Amino acid sequence: MAFQDDIKIRSFNYEIDRRRIEDFEQKCEVGTSKRVFLFTDTMGDPICRIRNSPQYKMLVAELDNELVGVIQCSIKIATVGSSIKDQARVAYILGLRVDPCHRRKGIGLSLVNRLEEWFVANHVDFAYMATDKENEASVKLFTDKLGYIKFRTPAILVHPVGVRRIHISPTVEITKLKIEDAEHLYRRFMGSTEFFPDDIDRVLRNKLSLGTWVAYPQGESWIDIKSGQLPTNWTMVSVWNSGDLFKLRVGKAPLSCLMYAKSSRLIDRAFPCLRIPVFPDVFHPFGFYFMYGLHQHGPRSNVLVRSLCRFVHNMAKELEEDCRVIVTEVGRRDTVRLHIPHWKMLSCAEDLWCMKALTKEAQDTLFVLTTQPSMASRALFVDPREV
Ligand SMILES: CC(C)(COP(=O)(O)OP(=O)(O)OC[C@H]1O[C@@H](n2cnc3c(N)ncnc32)[C@H](O)[C@@H]1OP(=O)(O)O)[C@@H](O)C(=O)NCCC(=O)NCCS
């Protein structure tokens, strides 16, 4: 208890904390302990991952004026339930880090407790967080100590940006939508999707959002969205340039991965005609595109999903020098997942989302959402601001 009393928790102060948080991040590896460590470079702005959300906060923990822990969160209104009317105030917790020399002393727990006080003061219904299911420290902290419930296990799908363009079928038309048309389609077709953000217009208008594209079969037309005249088969996706916000770097990887990375690049350089899949250079800081709001419509739209993903790949290859991977996150049993090109060795089959109800009504909703089997197979809207 004496140690707990020495810990001071306060809000992030840009002048005092900016530089030391950057150094702090470098010593706090995140990943499945024995295998891959992922480092984040926030390019001088420690709150870059939350500042695009409607409401946000970062807390720091100090011991004798030394930074020993950080945590961030954002609050928004989103669909939680099975209908567009089931909206709630949800808080997303991210970026929890404790100095490796001061772990297991209750600092992580104190930081989350303090955030939850702020959530209650701001009328939050649900708090949730995402972690690697192998991250025992994080899972135990949230489930055993804080009462979070294992909620969903979406898949993070990653595809490298290759050295050459990928062929797209000439029978597929791809068109960029106006923002207001994209908003209209999202509210109409994804409004009741779990975690769909009420301020989708703000997401689409953000400068990091590069646009929304639709794919449909050649010969059909895409003329008047608002009249409801849409092709039988179509697919849509939006793209967020996460690399403009922060960079990632793999700090430690299995030897087999490093060897494949090196040899694939050498072989491709020597024999480009073999067109072997080249492992991306993720060992130096890199950016990525995040595909969000991926939606398919019609019995023959699977091929359209693949074409649209390839289109995004080619765009990344042409426009961004350091965009090494295309990332998306979809519900584990969402069928769209089957048609998204990705590399298994770079992807994560089950990201773990844990959730806690902070009000009595929210507790009842959470009970339904976690006990009805049909709920777990629903699509999920992963907000690019929370990546
Ligand atoms: C996860 C992390 C923030 C925990 O911080 P911490 O200050 O060490 O956690 P606490 O001391 O408050 O631990 C509270 C409880 O969490 C659980 N816990 C924490 N570390 C654990 C570990 N290594 N193994 C198992 N359980 C652990 C325990 O239940 C613990 O209670 P106990 O000590 O009474 O058994 C810290 O390990 C960390 O910074 N990890 C790297 C970054 C990361 O993975 N962040 C999470 C991303 S979501």
Tab-separated table of C-alpha atoms and ligand atoms in Angstrom:
chain	number	residue	atom	x	y	z
A	1	MET	CA	0.000	0.000	0.000
A	2	ALA	CA	2.898	2.306	0.786
A	3	PHE	CA	4.106	1.961	-2.826
A	4	GLN	CA	0.617	2.707	-4.170
A	5	ASP	CA	0.583	5.953	-2.191
A	6	ASP	CA	3.846	7.045	-3.840
A	7	ILE	CA	2.382	6.686	-7.342
A	8	LYS	CA	1.002	9.920	-8.745
A	9	ILE	CA	-1.530	9.683	-11.592
A	10	ARG	CA	-2.397	12.791	-13.598
A	11	SER	CA	-3.538	13.893	-17.033
A	12	PHE	CA	-1.024	14.042	-19.863
A	13	ASN	CA	0.710	17.412	-20.202
A	14	TYR	CA	2.047	18.070	-23.674
A	15	GLU	CA	4.986	20.269	-22.552
A	16	ILE	CA	6.180	18.012	-19.738
A	17	ASP	CA	5.431	14.572	-21.126
A	18	ARG	CA	5.788	14.628	-24.895
A	19	ARG	CA	9.450	13.707	-25.200
A	20	ARG	CA	9.678	11.299	-22.287
A	21	ILE	CA	6.643	9.328	-23.469
A	22	GLU	CA	8.416	8.737	-26.767
A	23	ASP	CA	11.442	7.288	-24.925
A	24	PHE	CA	9.124	5.346	-22.632
A	25	GLU	CA	7.323	3.690	-25.577
A	26	GLN	CA	10.623	2.354	-26.871
A	27	LYS	CA	11.277	0.355	-23.711
A	28	CYS	CA	7.729	-0.999	-23.399
A	29	GLU	CA	7.437	-3.738	-25.941
A	30	VAL	CA	3.960	-5.002	-26.824
A	31	GLY	CA	3.443	-8.431	-28.258
A	32	THR	CA	3.265	-12.059	-27.444
A	33	SER	CA	6.271	-12.041	-25.156
A	34	LYS	CA	8.433	-14.767	-26.651
A	35	ARG	CA	7.855	-14.135	-30.338
A	36	VAL	CA	7.085	-10.733	-31.892
A	37	PHE	CA	7.624	-7.304	-30.357
A	38	LEU	CA	5.920	-4.387	-32.033
A	39	PHE	CA	7.119	-0.813	-31.403
A	40	THR	CA	5.075	2.286	-32.171
A	41	ASP	CA	6.630	5.573	-33.268
A	42	THR	CA	4.097	8.336	-32.713
A	43	MET	CA	6.276	10.850	-34.590
A	44	GLY	CA	6.341	13.416	-31.793
A	45	ASP	CA	2.639	13.297	-30.929
A	46	PRO	CA	1.932	10.804	-28.109
A	47	ILE	CA	-1.826	11.323	-28.361
A	48	CYS	CA	-2.013	10.893	-32.134
A	49	ARG	CA	-3.957	7.636	-31.735
A	50	ILE	CA	-6.801	9.258	-29.830
A	51	ARG	CA	-6.932	12.849	-30.996
A	52	ASN	CA	-9.272	12.078	-33.903
A	53	SER	CA	-11.992	10.837	-31.530
A	54	PRO	CA	-14.778	13.112	-30.241
A	55	GLN	CA	-13.571	12.891	-26.612
A	56	TYR	CA	-10.282	11.498	-25.324
A	57	LYS	CA	-7.862	11.367	-22.425
A	58	MET	CA	-4.362	10.209	-21.641
A	59	LEU	CA	-3.118	9.567	-18.095
A	60	VAL	CA	0.460	9.209	-16.902
A	61	ALA	CA	1.718	7.534	-13.713
A	62	GLU	CA	4.811	8.913	-11.986
A	63	LEU	CA	7.028	7.616	-9.221
A	64	ASP	CA	9.507	10.152	-7.807
A	65	ASN	CA	8.923	12.275	-10.929
A	66	GLU	CA	9.881	9.323	-13.161
A	67	LEU	CA	7.348	8.207	-15.764
A	68	VAL	CA	6.315	4.630	-14.920
A	69	GLY	CA	3.033	4.122	-16.779
A	70	VAL	CA	0.677	5.519	-19.420
A	71	ILE	CA	-2.827	4.809	-20.656
A	72	GLN	CA	-5.148	6.363	-23.262
A	73	CYS	CA	-8.836	6.203	-24.088
A	74	SER	CA	-11.474	7.691	-26.336
A	75	ILE	CA	-15.243	8.056	-25.992
A	76	LYS	CA	-17.858	8.037	-28.748
A	77	ILE	CA	-21.439	7.000	-29.452
A	78	ALA	CA	-21.787	3.675	-31.267
A	79	THR	CA	-24.249	0.880	-31.987
A	80	VAL	CA	-24.145	-1.732	-29.238
A	81	GLY	CA	-26.921	-4.224	-29.805
A	82	SER	CA	-28.782	-5.477	-32.803
A	83	SER	CA	-30.476	-2.380	-34.123
A	84	ILE	CA	-29.445	1.086	-35.267
A	85	LYS	CA	-31.455	2.452	-32.313
A	86	ASP	CA	-29.312	0.551	-29.813
A	87	GLN	CA	-26.775	3.282	-29.333
A	88	ALA	CA	-24.568	3.715	-26.305
A	89	ARG	CA	-21.661	5.786	-25.064
A	90	VAL	CA	-18.636	3.545	-25.405
A	91	ALA	CA	-15.073	4.096	-24.215
A	92	TYR	CA	-12.131	2.412	-25.848
A	93	ILE	CA	-9.004	1.811	-23.734
A	94	LEU	CA	-5.648	1.598	-25.500
A	95	GLY	CA	-1.929	2.181	-25.090
A	96	LEU	CA	-1.603	0.829	-21.544
A	97	ARG	CA	2.108	0.505	-20.762
A	98	VAL	CA	3.949	0.055	-17.479
A	99	ASP	CA	7.716	0.393	-17.066
A	100	PRO	CA	9.185	-3.162	-17.099
A	101	CYS	CA	11.046	-2.348	-13.828
A	102	HIS	CA	7.791	-1.502	-12.051
A	103	ARG	CA	5.418	-4.197	-13.262
A	104	ARG	CA	3.274	-6.256	-10.926
A	105	LYS	CA	3.064	-3.440	-8.390
A	106	GLY	CA	-0.496	-2.372	-9.173
A	107	ILE	CA	0.301	0.544	-11.519
A	108	GLY	CA	-1.634	-0.878	-14.490
A	109	LEU	CA	-4.635	-1.551	-12.285
A	110	SER	CA	-4.531	1.965	-10.801
A	111	LEU	CA	-4.370	3.555	-14.257
A	112	VAL	CA	-7.449	1.667	-15.500
A	113	ASN	CA	-9.327	2.376	-12.258
A	114	ARG	CA	-8.647	6.086	-12.667
A	115	LEU	CA	-9.849	6.034	-16.278
A	116	GLU	CA	-13.038	4.251	-15.265
A	117	GLU	CA	-13.779	7.050	-12.771
A	118	TRP	CA	-13.553	9.483	-15.689
A	119	PHE	CA	-15.851	7.241	-17.769
A	120	VAL	CA	-18.519	7.232	-15.066
A	121	ALA	CA	-18.284	11.022	-14.765
A	122	ASN	CA	-18.797	11.195	-18.538
A	123	HIS	CA	-21.842	8.873	-18.603
A	124	VAL	CA	-20.113	6.030	-20.412
A	125	ASP	CA	-22.207	2.840	-20.711
A	126	PHE	CA	-19.510	0.401	-21.829
A	127	ALA	CA	-15.715	0.322	-21.702
A	128	TYR	CA	-13.797	-2.033	-23.963
A	129	MET	CA	-10.251	-2.886	-24.935
A	130	ALA	CA	-8.478	-5.133	-27.432
A	131	THR	CA	-5.456	-7.306	-26.811
A	132	ASP	CA	-3.596	-10.282	-28.124
A	133	LYS	CA	-5.192	-13.293	-26.470
A	134	GLU	CA	-1.702	-14.585	-25.645
A	135	ASN	CA	-0.915	-11.431	-23.650
A	136	GLU	CA	-1.481	-13.028	-20.285
A	137	ALA	CA	-0.659	-9.937	-18.215
A	138	SER	CA	-3.162	-7.813	-20.075
A	139	VAL	CA	-5.914	-10.461	-20.238
A	140	LYS	CA	-5.617	-11.274	-16.536
A	141	LEU	CA	-5.526	-7.636	-15.512
A	142	PHE	CA	-8.737	-6.832	-17.371
A	143	THR	CA	-10.701	-10.044	-16.811
A	144	ASP	CA	-9.567	-11.252	-13.364
A	145	LYS	CA	-8.981	-7.920	-11.661
A	146	LEU	CA	-11.263	-5.472	-13.424
A	147	GLY	CA	-14.289	-7.610	-14.344
A	148	TYR	CA	-14.097	-7.224	-18.127
A	149	ILE	CA	-15.796	-9.996	-20.106
A	150	LYS	CA	-14.293	-11.682	-23.157
A	151	PHE	CA	-16.559	-10.239	-25.796
A	152	ARG	CA	-15.500	-10.745	-29.412
A	153	THR	CA	-12.524	-12.270	-31.211
A	154	PRO	CA	-12.206	-10.520	-34.583
A	155	ALA	CA	-9.486	-11.384	-37.069
A	156	ILE	CA	-6.744	-8.929	-38.027
A	157	LEU	CA	-5.893	-9.621	-41.654
A	158	VAL	CA	-2.634	-8.320	-43.079
A	159	HIS	CA	-1.443	-8.297	-46.673
A	160	PRO	CA	1.995	-7.027	-47.679
A	161	VAL	CA	2.346	-4.290	-50.240
A	162	GLY	CA	4.258	-6.107	-52.943
A	163	VAL	CA	6.861	-4.860	-55.377
A	164	ARG	CA	4.418	-4.936	-58.292
A	165	ARG	CA	0.753	-4.217	-59.010
A	166	ILE	CA	-1.818	-6.985	-58.633
A	167	HIS	CA	-4.053	-7.756	-61.592
A	168	ILE	CA	-7.693	-6.702	-61.243
A	169	SER	CA	-10.353	-8.368	-63.376
A	170	PRO	CA	-11.431	-6.061	-66.248
A	171	THR	CA	-15.030	-7.187	-65.663
A	172	VAL	CA	-15.130	-5.231	-62.392
A	173	GLU	CA	-15.854	-1.497	-62.240
A	174	ILE	CA	-14.399	0.503	-59.331
A	175	THR	CA	-15.695	3.980	-58.503
A	176	LYS	CA	-14.852	6.494	-55.776
A	177	LEU	CA	-17.897	7.757	-53.859
A	178	LYS	CA	-18.670	11.292	-52.737
A	179	ILE	CA	-18.428	11.523	-48.938
A	180	GLU	CA	-22.155	12.189	-48.525
A	181	ASP	CA	-22.986	9.128	-50.638
A	182	ALA	CA	-20.598	6.987	-48.606
A	183	GLU	CA	-22.209	8.224	-45.391
A	184	HIS	CA	-25.673	7.456	-46.775
A	185	LEU	CA	-24.678	3.902	-47.715
A	186	TYR	CA	-22.933	3.256	-44.409
A	187	ARG	CA	-25.902	4.422	-42.342
A	188	ARG	CA	-28.278	2.381	-44.486
A	189	PHE	CA	-26.316	-0.865	-44.722
A	190	MET	CA	-24.006	-0.871	-41.691
A	191	GLY	CA	-25.884	1.329	-39.191
A	192	SER	CA	-26.914	-1.687	-37.121
A	193	THR	CA	-23.459	-3.292	-37.257
A	194	GLU	CA	-21.862	-3.707	-33.849
A	195	PHE	CA	-19.715	-0.656	-32.905
A	196	PHE	CA	-20.839	1.396	-35.913
A	197	PRO	CA	-19.890	4.987	-34.944
A	198	ASP	CA	-22.666	7.534	-34.855
A	199	ASP	CA	-20.231	10.175	-36.162
A	200	ILE	CA	-19.358	8.197	-39.305
A	201	ASP	CA	-19.475	11.493	-41.222
A	202	ARG	CA	-16.574	12.803	-39.111
A	203	VAL	CA	-14.599	9.630	-39.778
A	204	LEU	CA	-15.152	9.889	-43.518
A	205	ARG	CA	-14.269	13.592	-43.575
A	206	ASN	CA	-11.057	13.147	-41.589
A	207	LYS	CA	-7.960	13.941	-43.658
A	208	LEU	CA	-6.577	10.469	-42.897
A	209	SER	CA	-9.539	8.891	-44.641
A	210	LEU	CA	-8.435	8.643	-48.258
A	211	GLY	CA	-11.880	7.828	-49.614
A	212	THR	CA	-14.575	5.212	-50.113
A	213	TRP	CA	-14.735	3.014	-53.181
A	214	VAL	CA	-17.389	0.686	-54.545
A	215	ALA	CA	-16.904	-2.256	-56.882
A	216	TYR	CA	-19.660	-3.689	-59.073
A	217	PRO	CA	-19.829	-5.843	-62.216
A	218	GLN	CA	-19.086	-4.165	-65.516
A	219	GLY	CA	-22.258	-3.480	-67.441
A	220	GLU	CA	-24.237	-2.461	-64.374
A	221	SER	CA	-24.478	1.190	-63.455
A	222	TRP	CA	-23.903	3.119	-60.264
A	223	ILE	CA	-25.957	6.250	-60.771
A	224	ASP	CA	-28.381	7.295	-58.101
A	225	ILE	CA	-27.649	5.980	-54.628
A	226	LYS	CA	-30.353	7.923	-52.819
A	227	SER	CA	-33.141	6.575	-55.035
A	228	GLY	CA	-32.170	3.101	-53.899
A	229	GLN	CA	-31.117	2.006	-57.399
A	230	LEU	CA	-28.081	-0.114	-56.662
A	231	PRO	CA	-26.556	-2.988	-58.620
A	232	THR	CA	-27.518	-6.494	-57.421
A	233	ASN	CA	-23.915	-7.209	-56.479
A	234	TRP	CA	-21.595	-4.597	-55.033
A	235	THR	CA	-18.939	-4.076	-52.396
A	236	MET	CA	-17.653	-1.008	-50.605
A	237	VAL	CA	-14.569	-0.140	-48.562
A	238	SER	CA	-12.954	2.960	-47.079
A	239	VAL	CA	-9.237	3.490	-46.612
A	240	TRP	CA	-7.471	5.186	-43.691
A	241	ASN	CA	-3.823	6.171	-43.973
A	242	SER	CA	-2.543	5.143	-40.530
A	243	GLY	CA	1.026	5.755	-41.665
A	244	ASP	CA	0.390	9.515	-41.609
A	245	LEU	CA	-0.308	9.202	-37.878
A	246	PHE	CA	2.251	6.753	-36.536
A	247	LYS	CA	4.776	4.182	-37.693
A	248	LEU	CA	5.254	0.610	-36.569
A	249	ARG	CA	8.374	-1.509	-36.360
A	250	VAL	CA	8.814	-5.181	-35.567
A	251	GLY	CA	11.553	-5.273	-32.923
A	252	LYS	CA	12.057	-8.982	-32.567
A	253	ALA	CA	10.776	-11.773	-34.798
A	254	PRO	CA	11.326	-15.516	-35.173
A	255	LEU	CA	14.500	-16.435	-37.052
A	256	SER	CA	12.493	-18.218	-39.764
A	257	CYS	CA	10.645	-14.970	-40.447
A	258	LEU	CA	13.850	-12.940	-40.702
A	259	MET	CA	15.416	-15.485	-43.038
A	260	TYR	CA	12.363	-15.632	-45.285
A	261	ALA	CA	12.257	-11.828	-45.408
A	262	LYS	CA	15.866	-11.569	-46.496
A	263	SER	CA	15.927	-14.477	-48.924
A	264	SER	CA	12.622	-13.575	-50.625
A	265	ARG	CA	13.898	-10.069	-51.337
A	266	LEU	CA	17.196	-11.392	-52.719
A	267	ILE	CA	15.510	-13.994	-54.929
A	268	ASP	CA	13.022	-11.462	-56.259
A	269	ARG	CA	15.799	-9.042	-57.124
A	270	ALA	CA	17.797	-11.732	-58.939
A	271	PHE	CA	14.842	-13.448	-60.641
A	272	PRO	CA	11.919	-11.002	-60.879
A	273	CYS	CA	10.258	-13.248	-63.498
A	274	LEU	CA	9.545	-15.841	-60.763
A	275	ARG	CA	7.215	-13.322	-59.097
A	276	ILE	CA	7.705	-14.914	-55.677
A	277	PRO	CA	5.805	-13.292	-52.790
A	278	VAL	CA	8.243	-10.873	-51.155
A	279	PHE	CA	8.165	-10.499	-47.386
A	280	PRO	CA	7.775	-6.806	-46.497
A	281	ASP	CA	10.507	-4.935	-44.632
A	282	VAL	CA	8.745	-4.484	-41.319
A	283	PHE	CA	12.000	-4.285	-39.366
A	284	HIS	CA	12.364	-0.558	-40.079
A	285	PRO	CA	9.585	1.987	-39.293
A	286	PHE	CA	6.715	1.538	-41.720
A	287	GLY	CA	3.232	2.870	-42.339
A	288	PHE	CA	0.086	1.003	-43.283
A	289	TYR	CA	-3.334	1.466	-44.815
A	290	PHE	CA	-6.300	0.356	-42.762
A	291	MET	CA	-9.366	-0.793	-44.718
A	292	TYR	CA	-12.553	-0.086	-42.791
A	293	GLY	CA	-16.287	-0.374	-43.413
A	294	LEU	CA	-15.850	-3.309	-45.773
A	295	HIS	CA	-19.313	-4.390	-46.816
A	296	GLN	CA	-20.478	-6.842	-49.478
A	297	HIS	CA	-23.900	-7.094	-51.039
A	298	GLY	CA	-25.360	-9.732	-53.346
A	299	PRO	CA	-24.726	-13.423	-53.943
A	300	ARG	CA	-21.883	-12.813	-56.401
A	301	SER	CA	-19.996	-10.113	-54.557
A	302	ASN	CA	-17.109	-12.279	-53.305
A	303	VAL	CA	-15.033	-11.571	-56.382
A	304	LEU	CA	-15.764	-7.867	-55.917
A	305	VAL	CA	-14.326	-7.962	-52.386
A	306	ARG	CA	-11.096	-9.428	-53.746
A	307	SER	CA	-10.945	-6.851	-56.552
A	308	LEU	CA	-11.476	-3.963	-54.169
A	309	CYS	CA	-8.732	-5.203	-51.832
A	310	ARG	CA	-6.390	-5.500	-54.791
A	311	PHE	CA	-7.305	-1.980	-55.842
A	312	VAL	CA	-6.341	-0.715	-52.366
A	313	HIS	CA	-3.079	-2.643	-52.589
A	314	ASN	CA	-2.216	-1.017	-55.928
A	315	MET	CA	-3.102	2.407	-54.578
A	316	ALA	CA	-0.745	1.898	-51.611
A	317	LYS	CA	2.004	0.697	-53.902
A	318	GLU	CA	1.699	3.744	-56.121
A	319	LEU	CA	1.045	6.501	-53.589
A	320	GLU	CA	2.953	5.669	-50.414
A	321	GLU	CA	6.632	4.950	-50.197
A	322	ASP	CA	6.638	3.479	-46.702
A	323	CYS	CA	3.229	1.760	-46.702
A	324	ARG	CA	4.349	-1.848	-46.288
A	325	VAL	CA	1.104	-3.588	-45.371
A	326	ILE	CA	-2.647	-3.330	-45.813
A	327	VAL	CA	-4.528	-4.166	-42.637
A	328	THR	CA	-8.165	-4.814	-41.901
A	329	GLU	CA	-10.091	-6.219	-38.953
A	330	VAL	CA	-13.371	-8.105	-39.317
A	331	GLY	CA	-15.692	-10.202	-37.171
A	332	ARG	CA	-14.388	-13.731	-36.700
A	333	ARG	CA	-17.387	-15.345	-38.360
A	334	ASP	CA	-18.188	-12.525	-40.782
A	335	THR	CA	-18.237	-14.224	-44.206
A	336	VAL	CA	-16.506	-11.265	-45.872
A	337	ARG	CA	-13.378	-12.464	-44.103
A	338	LEU	CA	-13.122	-15.450	-46.453
A	339	HIS	CA	-12.576	-13.206	-49.473
A	340	ILE	CA	-10.037	-10.725	-48.134
A	341	PRO	CA	-6.553	-11.491	-49.464
A	342	HIS	CA	-4.083	-11.813	-46.574
A	343	TRP	CA	-0.988	-13.636	-45.402
A	344	LYS	CA	-1.618	-16.005	-42.524
A	345	MET	CA	1.891	-15.560	-41.143
A	346	LEU	CA	1.352	-11.787	-40.793
A	347	SER	CA	-2.254	-11.932	-39.591
A	348	CYS	CA	-3.839	-12.595	-36.234
A	349	ALA	CA	-6.734	-15.068	-36.327
A	350	GLU	CA	-8.180	-13.967	-32.993
A	351	ASP	CA	-7.732	-10.524	-31.543
A	352	LEU	CA	-9.438	-10.476	-28.151
A	353	TRP	CA	-11.920	-7.709	-27.295
A	354	CYS	CA	-13.023	-7.461	-23.664
A	355	MET	CA	-15.906	-5.326	-22.480
A	356	LYS	CA	-17.359	-4.066	-19.199
A	357	ALA	CA	-20.756	-2.572	-18.491
A	358	LEU	CA	-20.630	0.555	-16.337
A	359	THR	CA	-24.382	0.993	-15.757
A	360	LYS	CA	-27.199	-1.354	-14.725
A	361	GLU	CA	-28.919	-1.172	-18.175
A	362	ALA	CA	-25.597	-1.813	-19.870
A	363	GLN	CA	-25.111	-4.916	-17.733
A	364	ASP	CA	-28.371	-6.394	-19.040
A	365	THR	CA	-27.396	-5.608	-22.645
A	366	LEU	CA	-23.936	-7.094	-22.196
A	367	PHE	CA	-25.467	-10.255	-20.781
A	368	VAL	CA	-27.591	-10.679	-23.934
A	369	LEU	CA	-24.690	-9.825	-26.245
A	370	THR	CA	-22.395	-12.365	-24.656
A	371	THR	CA	-24.829	-15.225	-24.093
A	372	GLN	CA	-26.762	-15.355	-27.384
A	373	PRO	CA	-24.692	-17.398	-29.885
A	374	SER	CA	-26.131	-15.522	-32.893
A	375	MET	CA	-24.636	-12.273	-31.567
A	376	ALA	CA	-21.056	-13.526	-31.763
A	377	SER	CA	-21.283	-14.155	-35.506
A	378	ARG	CA	-22.394	-10.640	-36.410
A	379	ALA	CA	-20.304	-8.240	-38.436
A	380	LEU	CA	-18.206	-5.704	-36.577
A	381	PHE	CA	-17.361	-2.142	-37.529
A	382	VAL	CA	-13.768	-1.463	-36.544
A	383	ASP	CA	-13.292	2.281	-36.230
A	384	PRO	CA	-10.027	3.343	-37.908
A	385	ARG	CA	-9.522	5.948	-35.144
A	386	GLU	CA	-9.031	3.071	-32.709
A	387	VAL	CA	-6.369	1.177	-34.609
B	1	LIG	C1	-0.123	-5.375	-19.001
B	1	LIG	C2	0.610	-4.412	-18.079
B	1	LIG	C3	0.157	-3.006	-18.405
B	1	LIG	C4	0.255	-4.741	-16.622
B	1	LIG	O1	0.737	-3.692	-15.796
B	1	LIG	P1	1.151	-3.945	-14.263
B	1	LIG	O2	1.323	-2.636	-13.606
B	1	LIG	O3	2.302	-4.872	-14.205
B	1	LIG	O4	-0.137	-4.679	-13.699
B	1	LIG	P2	-0.605	-4.729	-12.182
B	1	LIG	O5	0.564	-4.790	-11.272
B	1	LIG	O6	-1.568	-3.606	-11.939
B	1	LIG	O7	-1.342	-6.125	-12.164
B	1	LIG	C5	-2.681	-6.285	-11.775
B	1	LIG	C6	-3.086	-7.699	-12.086
B	1	LIG	O8	-2.935	-7.995	-13.480
B	1	LIG	C7	-2.532	-9.366	-13.641
B	1	LIG	N1	-1.161	-9.405	-14.163
B	1	LIG	C8	-0.327	-8.366	-14.379
B	1	LIG	N2	0.832	-8.803	-14.900
B	1	LIG	C9	0.729	-10.134	-15.020
B	1	LIG	C10	1.597	-11.132	-15.530
B	1	LIG	N3	2.806	-10.831	-16.016
B	1	LIG	N4	1.163	-12.410	-15.549
B	1	LIG	C11	-0.058	-12.732	-15.077
B	1	LIG	N5	-0.940	-11.818	-14.576
B	1	LIG	C12	-0.536	-10.525	-14.554
B	1	LIG	C13	-2.578	-9.974	-12.261
B	1	LIG	O9	-3.895	-10.420	-12.039
B	1	LIG	C14	-2.275	-8.764	-11.404
B	1	LIG	O10	-2.725	-8.905	-10.067
B	1	LIG	P3	-1.766	-9.593	-8.960
B	1	LIG	O11	-0.437	-8.969	-9.099
B	1	LIG	O12	-2.463	-9.288	-7.686
B	1	LIG	O13	-1.749	-11.054	-9.315
B	1	LIG	C15	2.151	-4.529	-18.242
B	1	LIG	O14	2.511	-5.889	-18.139
B	1	LIG	C16	2.675	-3.977	-19.550
B	1	LIG	O15	2.985	-2.782	-19.662
B	1	LIG	N6	2.831	-4.848	-20.581
B	1	LIG	C17	3.362	-4.433	-21.887
B	1	LIG	C18	2.370	-3.597	-22.648
B	1	LIG	C19	1.066	-4.326	-22.860
B	1	LIG	O16	1.039	-5.495	-23.205
B	1	LIG	N7	-0.022	-3.578	-22.673
B	1	LIG	C20	-1.352	-4.099	-22.783
B	1	LIG	C21	-1.880	-3.800	-24.127
B	1	LIG	S1	-3.633	-3.913	-24.058
